[in-house]
Coordinates of C-alpha atoms in Angstrom, one line a residue:
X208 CA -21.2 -53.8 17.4
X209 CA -24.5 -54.1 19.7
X210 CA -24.1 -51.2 22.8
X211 CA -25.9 -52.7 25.1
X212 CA -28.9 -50.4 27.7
X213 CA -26.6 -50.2 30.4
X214 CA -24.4 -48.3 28.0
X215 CA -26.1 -46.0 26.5
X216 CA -27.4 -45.6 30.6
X217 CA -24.1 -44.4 31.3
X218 CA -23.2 -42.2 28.3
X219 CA -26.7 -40.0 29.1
X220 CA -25.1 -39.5 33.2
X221 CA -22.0 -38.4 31.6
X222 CA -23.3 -36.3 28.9
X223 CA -26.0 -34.7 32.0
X224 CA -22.9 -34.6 34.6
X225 CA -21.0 -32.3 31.7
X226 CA -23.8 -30.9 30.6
X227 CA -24.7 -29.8 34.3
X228 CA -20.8 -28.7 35.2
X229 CA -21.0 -26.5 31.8
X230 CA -24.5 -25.2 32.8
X231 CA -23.7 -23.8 36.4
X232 CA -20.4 -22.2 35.3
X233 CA -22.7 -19.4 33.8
X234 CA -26.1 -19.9 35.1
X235 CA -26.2 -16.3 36.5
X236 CA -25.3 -14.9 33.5
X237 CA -28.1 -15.9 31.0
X238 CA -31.2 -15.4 31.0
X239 CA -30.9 -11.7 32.3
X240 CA -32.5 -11.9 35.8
X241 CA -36.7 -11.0 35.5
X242 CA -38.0 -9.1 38.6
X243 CA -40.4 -12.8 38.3
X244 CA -37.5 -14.4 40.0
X245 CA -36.9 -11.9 43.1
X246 CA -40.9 -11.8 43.1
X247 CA -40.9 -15.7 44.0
X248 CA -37.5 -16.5 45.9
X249 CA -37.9 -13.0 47.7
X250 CA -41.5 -14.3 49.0
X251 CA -39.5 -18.1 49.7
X252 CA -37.2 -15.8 51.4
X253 CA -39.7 -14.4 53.8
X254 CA -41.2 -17.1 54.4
X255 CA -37.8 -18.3 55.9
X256 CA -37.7 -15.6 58.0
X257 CA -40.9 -15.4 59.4
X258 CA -41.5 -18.9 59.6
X259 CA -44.6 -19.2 58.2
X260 CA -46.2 -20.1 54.6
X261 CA -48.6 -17.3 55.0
X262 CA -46.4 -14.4 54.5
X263 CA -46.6 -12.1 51.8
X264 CA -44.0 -10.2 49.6
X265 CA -42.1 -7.5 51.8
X266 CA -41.1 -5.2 48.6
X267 CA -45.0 -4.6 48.2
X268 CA -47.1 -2.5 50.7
X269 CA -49.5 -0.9 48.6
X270 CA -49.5 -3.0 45.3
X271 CA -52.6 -5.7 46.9
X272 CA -50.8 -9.3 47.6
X273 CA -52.2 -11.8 50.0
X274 CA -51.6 -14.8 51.0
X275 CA -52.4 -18.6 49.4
X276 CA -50.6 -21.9 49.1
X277 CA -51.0 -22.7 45.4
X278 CA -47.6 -22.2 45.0
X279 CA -45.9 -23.5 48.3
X280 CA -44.3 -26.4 47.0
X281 CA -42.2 -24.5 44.6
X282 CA -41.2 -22.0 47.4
X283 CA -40.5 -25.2 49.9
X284 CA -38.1 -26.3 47.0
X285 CA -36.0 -23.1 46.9
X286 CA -35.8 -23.0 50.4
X287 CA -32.7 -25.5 50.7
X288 CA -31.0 -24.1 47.9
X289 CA -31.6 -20.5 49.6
X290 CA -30.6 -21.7 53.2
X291 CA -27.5 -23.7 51.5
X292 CA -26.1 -21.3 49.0
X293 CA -27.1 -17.9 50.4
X294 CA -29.8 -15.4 48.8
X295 CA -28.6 -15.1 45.2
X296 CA -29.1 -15.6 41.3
X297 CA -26.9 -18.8 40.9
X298 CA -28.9 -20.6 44.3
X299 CA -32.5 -20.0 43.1
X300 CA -31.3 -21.1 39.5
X301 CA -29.5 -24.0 40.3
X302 CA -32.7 -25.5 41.5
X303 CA -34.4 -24.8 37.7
X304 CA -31.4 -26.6 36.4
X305 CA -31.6 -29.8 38.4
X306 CA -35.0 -30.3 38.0
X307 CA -34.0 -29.5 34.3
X308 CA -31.7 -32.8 34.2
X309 CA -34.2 -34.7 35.6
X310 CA -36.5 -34.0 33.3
X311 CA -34.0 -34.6 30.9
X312 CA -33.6 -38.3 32.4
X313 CA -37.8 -38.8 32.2
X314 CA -37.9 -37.9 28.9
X315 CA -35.0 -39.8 27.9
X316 CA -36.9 -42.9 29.5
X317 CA -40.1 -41.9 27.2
X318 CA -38.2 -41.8 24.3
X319 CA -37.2 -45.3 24.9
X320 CA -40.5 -46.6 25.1
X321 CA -41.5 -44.3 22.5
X322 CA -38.9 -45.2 19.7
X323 CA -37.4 -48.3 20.7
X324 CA -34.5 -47.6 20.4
X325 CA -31.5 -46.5 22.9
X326 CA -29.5 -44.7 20.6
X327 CA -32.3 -42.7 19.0
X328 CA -33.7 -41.7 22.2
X329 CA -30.5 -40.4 23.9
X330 CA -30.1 -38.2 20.5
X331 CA -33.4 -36.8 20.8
X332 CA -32.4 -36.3 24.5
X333 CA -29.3 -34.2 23.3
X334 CA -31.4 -32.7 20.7
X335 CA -33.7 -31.0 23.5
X336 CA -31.4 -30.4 26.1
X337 CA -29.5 -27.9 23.4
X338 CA -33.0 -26.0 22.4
X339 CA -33.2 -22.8 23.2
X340 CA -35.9 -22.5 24.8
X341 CA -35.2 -25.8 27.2
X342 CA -32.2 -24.0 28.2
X343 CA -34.0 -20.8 28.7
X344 CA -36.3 -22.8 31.0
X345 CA -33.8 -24.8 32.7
X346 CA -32.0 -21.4 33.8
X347 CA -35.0 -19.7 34.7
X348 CA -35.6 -19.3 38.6
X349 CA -39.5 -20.0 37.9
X350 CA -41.7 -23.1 38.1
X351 CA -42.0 -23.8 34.1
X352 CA -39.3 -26.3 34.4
X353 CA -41.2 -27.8 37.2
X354 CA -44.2 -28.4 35.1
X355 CA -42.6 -29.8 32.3
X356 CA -41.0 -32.2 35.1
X357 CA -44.2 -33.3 36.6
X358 CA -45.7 -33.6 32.7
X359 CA -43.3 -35.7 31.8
X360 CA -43.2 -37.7 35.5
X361 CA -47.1 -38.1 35.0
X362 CA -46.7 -39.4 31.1
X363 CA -44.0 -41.8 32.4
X364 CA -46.4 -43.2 34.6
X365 CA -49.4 -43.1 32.0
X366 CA -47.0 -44.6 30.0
X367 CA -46.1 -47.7 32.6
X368 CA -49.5 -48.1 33.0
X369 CA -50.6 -48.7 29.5
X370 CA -47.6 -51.2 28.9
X371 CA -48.3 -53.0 32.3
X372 CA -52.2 -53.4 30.6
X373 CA -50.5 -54.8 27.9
X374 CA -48.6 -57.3 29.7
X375 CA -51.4 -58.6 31.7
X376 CA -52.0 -61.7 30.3
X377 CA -48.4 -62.4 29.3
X378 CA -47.1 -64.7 32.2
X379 CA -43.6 -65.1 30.9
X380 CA -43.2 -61.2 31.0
X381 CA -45.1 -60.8 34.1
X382 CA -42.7 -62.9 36.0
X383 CA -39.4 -61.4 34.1
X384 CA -40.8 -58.2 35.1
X385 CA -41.3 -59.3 38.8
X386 CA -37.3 -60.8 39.2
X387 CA -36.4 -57.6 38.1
X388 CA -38.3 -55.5 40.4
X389 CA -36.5 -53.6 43.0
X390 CA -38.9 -52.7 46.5
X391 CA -39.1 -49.7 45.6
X392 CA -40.6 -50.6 42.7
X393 CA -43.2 -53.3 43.4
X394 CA -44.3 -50.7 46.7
X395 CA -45.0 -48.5 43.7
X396 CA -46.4 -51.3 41.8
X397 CA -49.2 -51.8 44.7
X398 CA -50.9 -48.5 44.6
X399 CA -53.7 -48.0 42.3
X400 CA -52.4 -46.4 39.5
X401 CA -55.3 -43.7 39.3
X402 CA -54.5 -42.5 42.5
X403 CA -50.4 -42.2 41.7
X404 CA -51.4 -40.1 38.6
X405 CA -54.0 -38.0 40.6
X406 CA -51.0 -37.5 43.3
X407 CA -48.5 -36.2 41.0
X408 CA -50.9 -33.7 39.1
X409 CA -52.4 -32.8 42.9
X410 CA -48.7 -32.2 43.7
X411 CA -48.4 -29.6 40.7
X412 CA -50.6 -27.4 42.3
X413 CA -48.3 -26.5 44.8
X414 CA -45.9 -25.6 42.1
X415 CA -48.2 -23.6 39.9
X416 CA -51.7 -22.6 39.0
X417 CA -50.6 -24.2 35.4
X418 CA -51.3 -27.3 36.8
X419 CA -54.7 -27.0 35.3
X420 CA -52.7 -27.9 32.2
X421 CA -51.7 -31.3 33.5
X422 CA -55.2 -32.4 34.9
X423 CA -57.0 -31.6 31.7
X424 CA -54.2 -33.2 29.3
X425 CA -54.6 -36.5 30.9
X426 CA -58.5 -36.0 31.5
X427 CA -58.5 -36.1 27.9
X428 CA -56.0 -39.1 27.3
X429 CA -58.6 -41.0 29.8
X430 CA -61.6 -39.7 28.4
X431 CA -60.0 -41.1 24.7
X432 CA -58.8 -44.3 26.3
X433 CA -62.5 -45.1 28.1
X434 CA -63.7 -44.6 24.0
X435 CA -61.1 -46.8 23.1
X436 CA -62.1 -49.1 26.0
X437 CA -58.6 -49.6 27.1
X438 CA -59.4 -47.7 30.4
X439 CA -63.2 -47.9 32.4
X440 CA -65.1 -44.9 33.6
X441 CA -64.4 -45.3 37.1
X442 CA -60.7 -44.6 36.6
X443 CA -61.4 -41.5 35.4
X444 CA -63.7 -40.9 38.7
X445 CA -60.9 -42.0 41.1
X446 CA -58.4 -39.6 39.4
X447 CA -60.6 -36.7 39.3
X448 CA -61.5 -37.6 43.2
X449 CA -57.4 -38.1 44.3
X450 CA -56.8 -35.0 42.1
X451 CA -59.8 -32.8 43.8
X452 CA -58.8 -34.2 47.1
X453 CA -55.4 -33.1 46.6
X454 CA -56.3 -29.8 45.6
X455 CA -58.9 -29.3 47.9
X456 CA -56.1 -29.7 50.6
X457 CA -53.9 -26.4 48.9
X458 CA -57.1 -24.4 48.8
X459 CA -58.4 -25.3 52.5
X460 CA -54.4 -24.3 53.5
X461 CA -55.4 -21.1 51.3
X462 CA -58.3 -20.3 53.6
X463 CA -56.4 -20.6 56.5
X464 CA -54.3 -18.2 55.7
X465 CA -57.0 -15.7 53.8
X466 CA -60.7 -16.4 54.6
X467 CA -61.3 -14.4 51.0
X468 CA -58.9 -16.6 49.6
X469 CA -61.6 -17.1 46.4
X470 CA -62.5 -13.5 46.1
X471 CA -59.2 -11.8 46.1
X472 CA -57.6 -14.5 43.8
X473 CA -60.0 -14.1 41.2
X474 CA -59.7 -10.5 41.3
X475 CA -56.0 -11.0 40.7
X476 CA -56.9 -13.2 38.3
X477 CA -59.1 -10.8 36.4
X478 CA -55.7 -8.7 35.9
X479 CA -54.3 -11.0 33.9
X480 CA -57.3 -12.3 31.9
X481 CA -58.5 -15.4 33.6
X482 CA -62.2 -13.8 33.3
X483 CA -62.3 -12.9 30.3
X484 CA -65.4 -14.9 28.2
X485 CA -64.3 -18.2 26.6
X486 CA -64.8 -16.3 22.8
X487 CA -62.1 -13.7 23.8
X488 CA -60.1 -16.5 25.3
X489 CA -60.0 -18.4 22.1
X490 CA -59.5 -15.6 20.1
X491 CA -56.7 -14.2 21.9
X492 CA -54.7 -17.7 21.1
X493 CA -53.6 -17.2 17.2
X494 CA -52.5 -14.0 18.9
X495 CA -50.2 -15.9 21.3
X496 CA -48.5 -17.9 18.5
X497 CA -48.4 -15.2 16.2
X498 CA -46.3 -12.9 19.1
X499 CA -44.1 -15.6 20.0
X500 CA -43.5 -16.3 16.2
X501 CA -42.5 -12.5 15.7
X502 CA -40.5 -12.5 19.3
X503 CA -42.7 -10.1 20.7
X504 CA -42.1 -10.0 24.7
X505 CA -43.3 -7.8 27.2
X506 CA -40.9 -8.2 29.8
X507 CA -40.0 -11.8 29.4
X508 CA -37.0 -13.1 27.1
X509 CA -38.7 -14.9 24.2
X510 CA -36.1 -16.6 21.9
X511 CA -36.4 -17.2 18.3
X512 CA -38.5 -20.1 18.0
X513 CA -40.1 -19.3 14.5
X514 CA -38.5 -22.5 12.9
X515 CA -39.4 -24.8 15.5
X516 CA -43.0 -23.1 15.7
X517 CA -43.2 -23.9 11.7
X518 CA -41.9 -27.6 12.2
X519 CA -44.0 -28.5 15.2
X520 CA -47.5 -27.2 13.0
X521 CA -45.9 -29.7 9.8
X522 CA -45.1 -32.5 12.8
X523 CA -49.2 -32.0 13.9
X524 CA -50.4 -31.9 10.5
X525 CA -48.3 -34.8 9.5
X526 CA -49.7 -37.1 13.1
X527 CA -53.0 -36.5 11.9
X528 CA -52.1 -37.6 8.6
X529 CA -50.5 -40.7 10.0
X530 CA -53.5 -41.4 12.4
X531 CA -56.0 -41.4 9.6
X532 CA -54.1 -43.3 6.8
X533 CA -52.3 -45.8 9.1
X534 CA -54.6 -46.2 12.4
X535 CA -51.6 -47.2 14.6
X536 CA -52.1 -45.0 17.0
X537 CA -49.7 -45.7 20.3
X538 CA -47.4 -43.0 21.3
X539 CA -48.5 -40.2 18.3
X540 CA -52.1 -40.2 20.0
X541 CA -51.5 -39.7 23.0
X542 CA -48.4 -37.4 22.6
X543 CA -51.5 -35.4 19.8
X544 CA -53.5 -35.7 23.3
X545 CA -51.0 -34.0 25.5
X546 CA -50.4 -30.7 23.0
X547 CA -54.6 -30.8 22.5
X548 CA -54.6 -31.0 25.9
X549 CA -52.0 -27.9 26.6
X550 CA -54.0 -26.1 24.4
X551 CA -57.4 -26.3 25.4
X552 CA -56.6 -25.5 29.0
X553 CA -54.7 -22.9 28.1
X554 CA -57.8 -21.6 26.1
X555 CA -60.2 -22.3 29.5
X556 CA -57.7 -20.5 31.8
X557 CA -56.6 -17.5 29.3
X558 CA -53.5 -16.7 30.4
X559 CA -51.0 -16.9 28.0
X560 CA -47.3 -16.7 29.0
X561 CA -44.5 -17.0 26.9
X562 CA -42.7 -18.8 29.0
X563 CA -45.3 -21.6 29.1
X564 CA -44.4 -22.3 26.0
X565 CA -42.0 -24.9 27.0
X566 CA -44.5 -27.5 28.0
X567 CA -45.5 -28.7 24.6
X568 CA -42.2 -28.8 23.4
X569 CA -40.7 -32.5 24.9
X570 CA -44.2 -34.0 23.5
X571 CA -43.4 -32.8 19.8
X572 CA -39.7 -33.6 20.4
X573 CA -41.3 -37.0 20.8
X574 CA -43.6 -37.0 17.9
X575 CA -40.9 -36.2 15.5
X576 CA -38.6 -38.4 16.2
X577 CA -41.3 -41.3 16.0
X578 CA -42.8 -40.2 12.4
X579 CA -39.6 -39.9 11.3
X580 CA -38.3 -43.7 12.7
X581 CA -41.4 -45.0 10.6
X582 CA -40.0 -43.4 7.6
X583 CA -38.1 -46.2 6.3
X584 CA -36.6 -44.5 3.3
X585 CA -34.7 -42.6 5.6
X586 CA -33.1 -45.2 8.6
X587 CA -29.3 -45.3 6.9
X588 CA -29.2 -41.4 7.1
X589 CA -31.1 -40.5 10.2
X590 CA -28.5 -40.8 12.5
X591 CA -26.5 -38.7 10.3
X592 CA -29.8 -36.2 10.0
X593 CA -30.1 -36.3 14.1
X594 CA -26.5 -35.6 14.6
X595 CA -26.3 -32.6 12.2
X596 CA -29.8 -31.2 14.1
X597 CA -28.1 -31.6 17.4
X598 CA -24.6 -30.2 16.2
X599 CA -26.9 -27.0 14.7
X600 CA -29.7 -26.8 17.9
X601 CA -26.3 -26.3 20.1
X602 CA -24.5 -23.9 17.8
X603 CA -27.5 -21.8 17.6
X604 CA -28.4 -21.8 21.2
X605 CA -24.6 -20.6 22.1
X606 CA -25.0 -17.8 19.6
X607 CA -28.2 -16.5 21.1
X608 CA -26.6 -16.8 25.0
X609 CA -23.4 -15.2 23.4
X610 CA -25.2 -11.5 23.9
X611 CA -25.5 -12.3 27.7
X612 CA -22.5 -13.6 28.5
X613 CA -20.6 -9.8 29.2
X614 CA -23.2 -8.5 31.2
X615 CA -23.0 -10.2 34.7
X616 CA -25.9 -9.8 37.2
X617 CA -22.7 -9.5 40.2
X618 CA -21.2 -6.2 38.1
X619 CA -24.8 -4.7 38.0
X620 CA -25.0 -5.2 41.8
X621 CA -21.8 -4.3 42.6
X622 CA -23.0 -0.3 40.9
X623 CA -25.3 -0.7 43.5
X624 CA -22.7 -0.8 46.4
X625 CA -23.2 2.8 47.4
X626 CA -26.0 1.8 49.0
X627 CA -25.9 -0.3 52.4
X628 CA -27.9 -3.8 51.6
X629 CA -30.0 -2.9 54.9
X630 CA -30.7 0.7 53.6
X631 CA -34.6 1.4 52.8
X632 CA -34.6 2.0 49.1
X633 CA -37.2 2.1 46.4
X634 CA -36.1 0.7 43.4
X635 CA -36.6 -1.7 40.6
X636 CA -37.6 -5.4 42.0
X637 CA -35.1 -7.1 39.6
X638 CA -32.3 -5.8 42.4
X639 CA -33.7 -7.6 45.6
X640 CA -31.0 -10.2 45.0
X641 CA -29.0 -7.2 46.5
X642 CA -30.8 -6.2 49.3
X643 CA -31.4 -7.5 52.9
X644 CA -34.7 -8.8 53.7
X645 CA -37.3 -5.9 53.9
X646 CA -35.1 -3.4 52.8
X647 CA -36.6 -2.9 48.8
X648 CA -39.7 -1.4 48.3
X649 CA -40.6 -2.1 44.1
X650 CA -41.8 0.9 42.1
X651 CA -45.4 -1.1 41.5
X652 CA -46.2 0.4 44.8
X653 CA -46.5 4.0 42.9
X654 CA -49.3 3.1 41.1
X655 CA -51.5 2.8 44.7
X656 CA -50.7 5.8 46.1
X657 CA -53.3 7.9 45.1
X658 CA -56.4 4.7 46.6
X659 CA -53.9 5.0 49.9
X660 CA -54.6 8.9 50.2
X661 CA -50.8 9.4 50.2
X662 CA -48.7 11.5 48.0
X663 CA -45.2 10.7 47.1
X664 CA -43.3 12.3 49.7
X665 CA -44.9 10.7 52.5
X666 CA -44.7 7.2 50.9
X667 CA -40.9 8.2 51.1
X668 CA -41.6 9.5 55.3
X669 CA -43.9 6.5 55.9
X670 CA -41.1 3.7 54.8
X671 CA -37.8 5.9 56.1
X672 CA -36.5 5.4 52.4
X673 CA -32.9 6.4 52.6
X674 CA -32.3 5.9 48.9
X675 CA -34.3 6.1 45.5
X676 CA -32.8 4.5 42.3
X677 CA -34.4 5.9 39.5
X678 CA -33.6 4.3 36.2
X679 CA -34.3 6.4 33.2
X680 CA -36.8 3.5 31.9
X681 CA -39.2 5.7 34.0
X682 CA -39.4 8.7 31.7
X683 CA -39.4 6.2 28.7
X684 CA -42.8 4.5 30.5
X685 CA -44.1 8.0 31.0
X686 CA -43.6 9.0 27.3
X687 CA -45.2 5.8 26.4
X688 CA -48.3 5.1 28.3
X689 CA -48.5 1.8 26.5
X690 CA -45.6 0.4 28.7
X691 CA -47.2 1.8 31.8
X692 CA -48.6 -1.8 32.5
X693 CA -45.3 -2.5 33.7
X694 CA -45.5 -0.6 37.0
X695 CA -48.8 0.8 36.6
X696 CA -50.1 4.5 35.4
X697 CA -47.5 7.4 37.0
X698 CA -50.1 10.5 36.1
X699 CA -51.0 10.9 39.3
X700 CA -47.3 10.4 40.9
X701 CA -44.4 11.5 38.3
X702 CA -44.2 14.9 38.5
X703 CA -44.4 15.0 42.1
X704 CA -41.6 12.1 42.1
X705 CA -39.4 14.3 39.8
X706 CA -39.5 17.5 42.4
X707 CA -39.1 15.3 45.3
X708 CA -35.8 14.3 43.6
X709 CA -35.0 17.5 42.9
X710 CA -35.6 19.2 46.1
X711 CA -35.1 16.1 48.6
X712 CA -32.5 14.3 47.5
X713 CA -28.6 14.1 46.6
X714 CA -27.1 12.4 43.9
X715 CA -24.7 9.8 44.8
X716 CA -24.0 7.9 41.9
X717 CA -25.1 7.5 38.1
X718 CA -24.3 4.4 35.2
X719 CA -25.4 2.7 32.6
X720 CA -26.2 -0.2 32.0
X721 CA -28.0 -2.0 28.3
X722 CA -29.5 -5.1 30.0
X723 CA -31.0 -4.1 33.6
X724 CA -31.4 0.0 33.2
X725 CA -34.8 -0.9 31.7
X726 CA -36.9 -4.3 31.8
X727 CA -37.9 -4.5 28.2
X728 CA -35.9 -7.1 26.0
X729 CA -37.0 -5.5 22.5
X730 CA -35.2 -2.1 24.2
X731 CA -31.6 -4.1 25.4
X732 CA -28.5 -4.1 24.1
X733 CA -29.6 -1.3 21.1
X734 CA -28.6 1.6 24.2
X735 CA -27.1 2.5 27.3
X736 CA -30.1 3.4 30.1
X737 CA -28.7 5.6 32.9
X738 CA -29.5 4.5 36.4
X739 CA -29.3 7.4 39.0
X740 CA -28.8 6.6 42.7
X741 CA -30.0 9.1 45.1
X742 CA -29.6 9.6 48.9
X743 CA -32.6 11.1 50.4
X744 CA -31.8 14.6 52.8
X745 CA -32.9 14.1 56.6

């Protein structure tokens, strides 16, 4: 029996409406919280408050932060769900898992296109949405899962593009096509399709400065199509000139708010790399693979991605392969294009993240599934082959959240309830979710104190901190300088913090806790790190 689209339509809303339902049931609970996601919904947070785009973080005073709108999109988005939902985990999260279903539904619609095939493409649909490191994504109040969404929305539309070329001269499909049309559509239809892709990677940069990504991977599919003469020079120049406007626009709002906008974020991004020479930069990516291979993390969760890491180097060698013997190129070329792409902007920018990770994953998802559709030894059993790697991709996903599921963000917080959510209190950033606006002031500050003429005792006077919660991941930083990146050298501050303690303060409460007494994965679970809270004498 033939299922018809329609179906299949309706079996991925149900499968995403369950999917969803199970998702937000627990979405507080893994990953554990990163102080990355107070950092950005504390700032959306302020923002609210003071009504303006231009504020900056409130649990920073010393550690440098000023303003820019390369990210005000993303904190626009969290607003509603802030304003709706109240300042907490599940609120900021639930927007990384929306945008994670519709990303779901955009690749679902490539995969289509891609394989031909309904069926196929709403298994390789399942098949993503239970990887590990989609869900990992899709629960993660940052703006990776934002990328991947405007990656995919912008491949759609490359995609559209290259079929409607395809069409052109076919009149009976032209006029199919236009009967069908809703006015949404044929509004759509009328814009110069340059200048639709150049909005939607223009719109990235208000979600992230990884929208560098995006430009170059499609620079390169035009700069391949202009060689293939399927596209003309000039549409590269009007989507470099709609993306440049578009960016221009953040950066001018940028200026407005700081008039050294240039020089002070280049000098935070010399912190993490960005200036580094473009020798070190390449070198340092076999270093990138080979820690997220091994599951080395600094602070971030990275999950075990070794076998996919192993299969998606086979799937490239195996395109290439396929490019040369065959020449059909289609789909595998430009999906190649979009991973080259990832890569070598990666490689110009020189930051590499773990978490950024995720945005070559959908386009190898894709590649697979298309190699292995042209194997035609294979058709009878790979259904049976996709529904086993779907049945095993969600058994091995639930056993790595298993871990994560006793240790609830709401119990941690609730040790906190000693202290009044107003209180001043210095403390780790990962508990703003806690807090009142204004009240936290992060431990990064430290690390300024000296360059601010101020010892640690009159930090404390300066802020009227009532309460300091001292988590015994401090004395493990200070035995091992190496970690001290985390919050920044304490030579100049420990001691003095220690007999301020000592002399200054009264204990109020102590516990443990394996998951948020200390911020480094590799060190969770394997002990129980002490938190101390102490009231400050006045």
């Amino acid at each position: 029996m033939k299922i018809s689209k329609k179906t299949y339509t309706y079996l991925l809303v149900i499968y995403l409406l369950i999917y969803g339902i199970i998702q937000i049931t627990n979405l507080d609970l893994f990953p554990f919280v990163h102080s990355d996601e107070p950092w950005l919904s504390g700032l959306s947070r302020q923002m609210m408050a003071t009504k303006s785009i231009y504020a900056t973080e409130t649990f920073f005073d010393l550690y440098p932060r000023f303003p820019h709108s390369i990210k005000i999109i993303f904190h626009m988005m969290q607003m509603p769900f802030i304003l709706l939902f109240g300042y907490q985990v599940f609120s900021v999260r639930l927007l990384s898992l929306i945008v994670g279903l519709l990303s779901l539904m955009l690749f679902y619609k490539i995969c289509v296109k891609a394989l031909a095939s309904y069926g196929y493409a709403l298994g390789a649909t399942l098949l993503l949405s239970l990887n590990i490191q989609f869900l990992y994504a899709s629960r993660f109040a940052r703006q990776e899962i934002v990328m991947v969404f405007f990656f995919l929305l912008a491949f759609v539309h490359y995609m559209n593009h290259k079929e409607r070329c395809l069409h052109t001269h076919d009149s009976d499909t032209l006029t199919i096509q236009k009967k069908t049309r809703s006015w949404l559509q044929s509004i759509y239809l009328r814009i110069n399709p340059h200048i639709v892709l150049g909005i939607i990677i223009g719109l990235s940069i208000g979600i992230h400065p990884n929208s560098f990504l995006v430009a170059v991977t499609f620079g390169m599919l035009y700069l391949v199509d202009i060689l293939r003469h399927n596209k003309k020079f000039r549409d590269l120049m009007l989507l470099i000139m709609t993306t440049g406007i578009m960016g221009g626009l953040f950066v001018s709002l940028s200026f407005i708010g700081d008039k050294d906008f240039i020089f002070h974020y280049t000098q935070y991004g010399d912190t993490l790399g960005v200036t580094s020479t473009l020798l070190d930069k390449l070198f340092a990516l076999p270093k990138y693979y080979i820690k997220l291979y091994q599951g080395v993390s600094g602070t971030y969760y990275t999950p075990p991605i070794q076998p996919y890491l192993i299969l998606f180097a086979l799937i490239f060698l195996v395109a290439i392969i396929h490019l040369l013997v065959t020449r059909s190129y289609k789909v595998v070329l430009d999906c190649l294009l979009c991973v080259l792409g990832i890569t070598v902007g990666s490689i110009l920018i020189g930051r590499y993240n773990q978490t950024s990770i995720i945005f070559i994953f959908p386009f190898f998802y894709v590649l697979g599934m298309v190699l292995l559709r042209r194997l035609k030894q294979i058709q009878r059993l790979l259904p049976w082959v996709l529904m086993v790697c779907i049945l095993l991709s969600g058994y091995s996903s639930y056993r790595e959240m298993k871990p994560y599921m006793t240790h609830d963000y709401q119990d941690f917080s609730q040790e906190l309830s000693v202290i009044p959510p107003s209180a001043k209190t210095l403390g780790n950033l990962n508990m703003e979710f806690y807090f009142e606006n204004g009240a936290l002031y992060d431990y990064r500050n430290l690390a300024y104190l000296k360059e601010n003429h101020l010892t640690f005792s009159q930090y404390i006077e300066r802020n009227s901190i009532a309460y300091i919660i001292y988590t015994e991941e401090l004395d493990y930083l200070h035995r091992n300088p190496s970690w001290q990146v985390l919050y920044g050298e304490d030579n100049a501050y420990y001691e003095d913090m220690l007999a301020y303690i000592d002399e200054s303060c009264t204990l109020v409460a102590t516990f443990t806790n394996p998951v948020y007494g200390i911020r480094i994965p590799r060190y969770m679970f394997d002990y129980d790190w002490e938190i101390r809270i102490y009231k400050v004498k006045r």
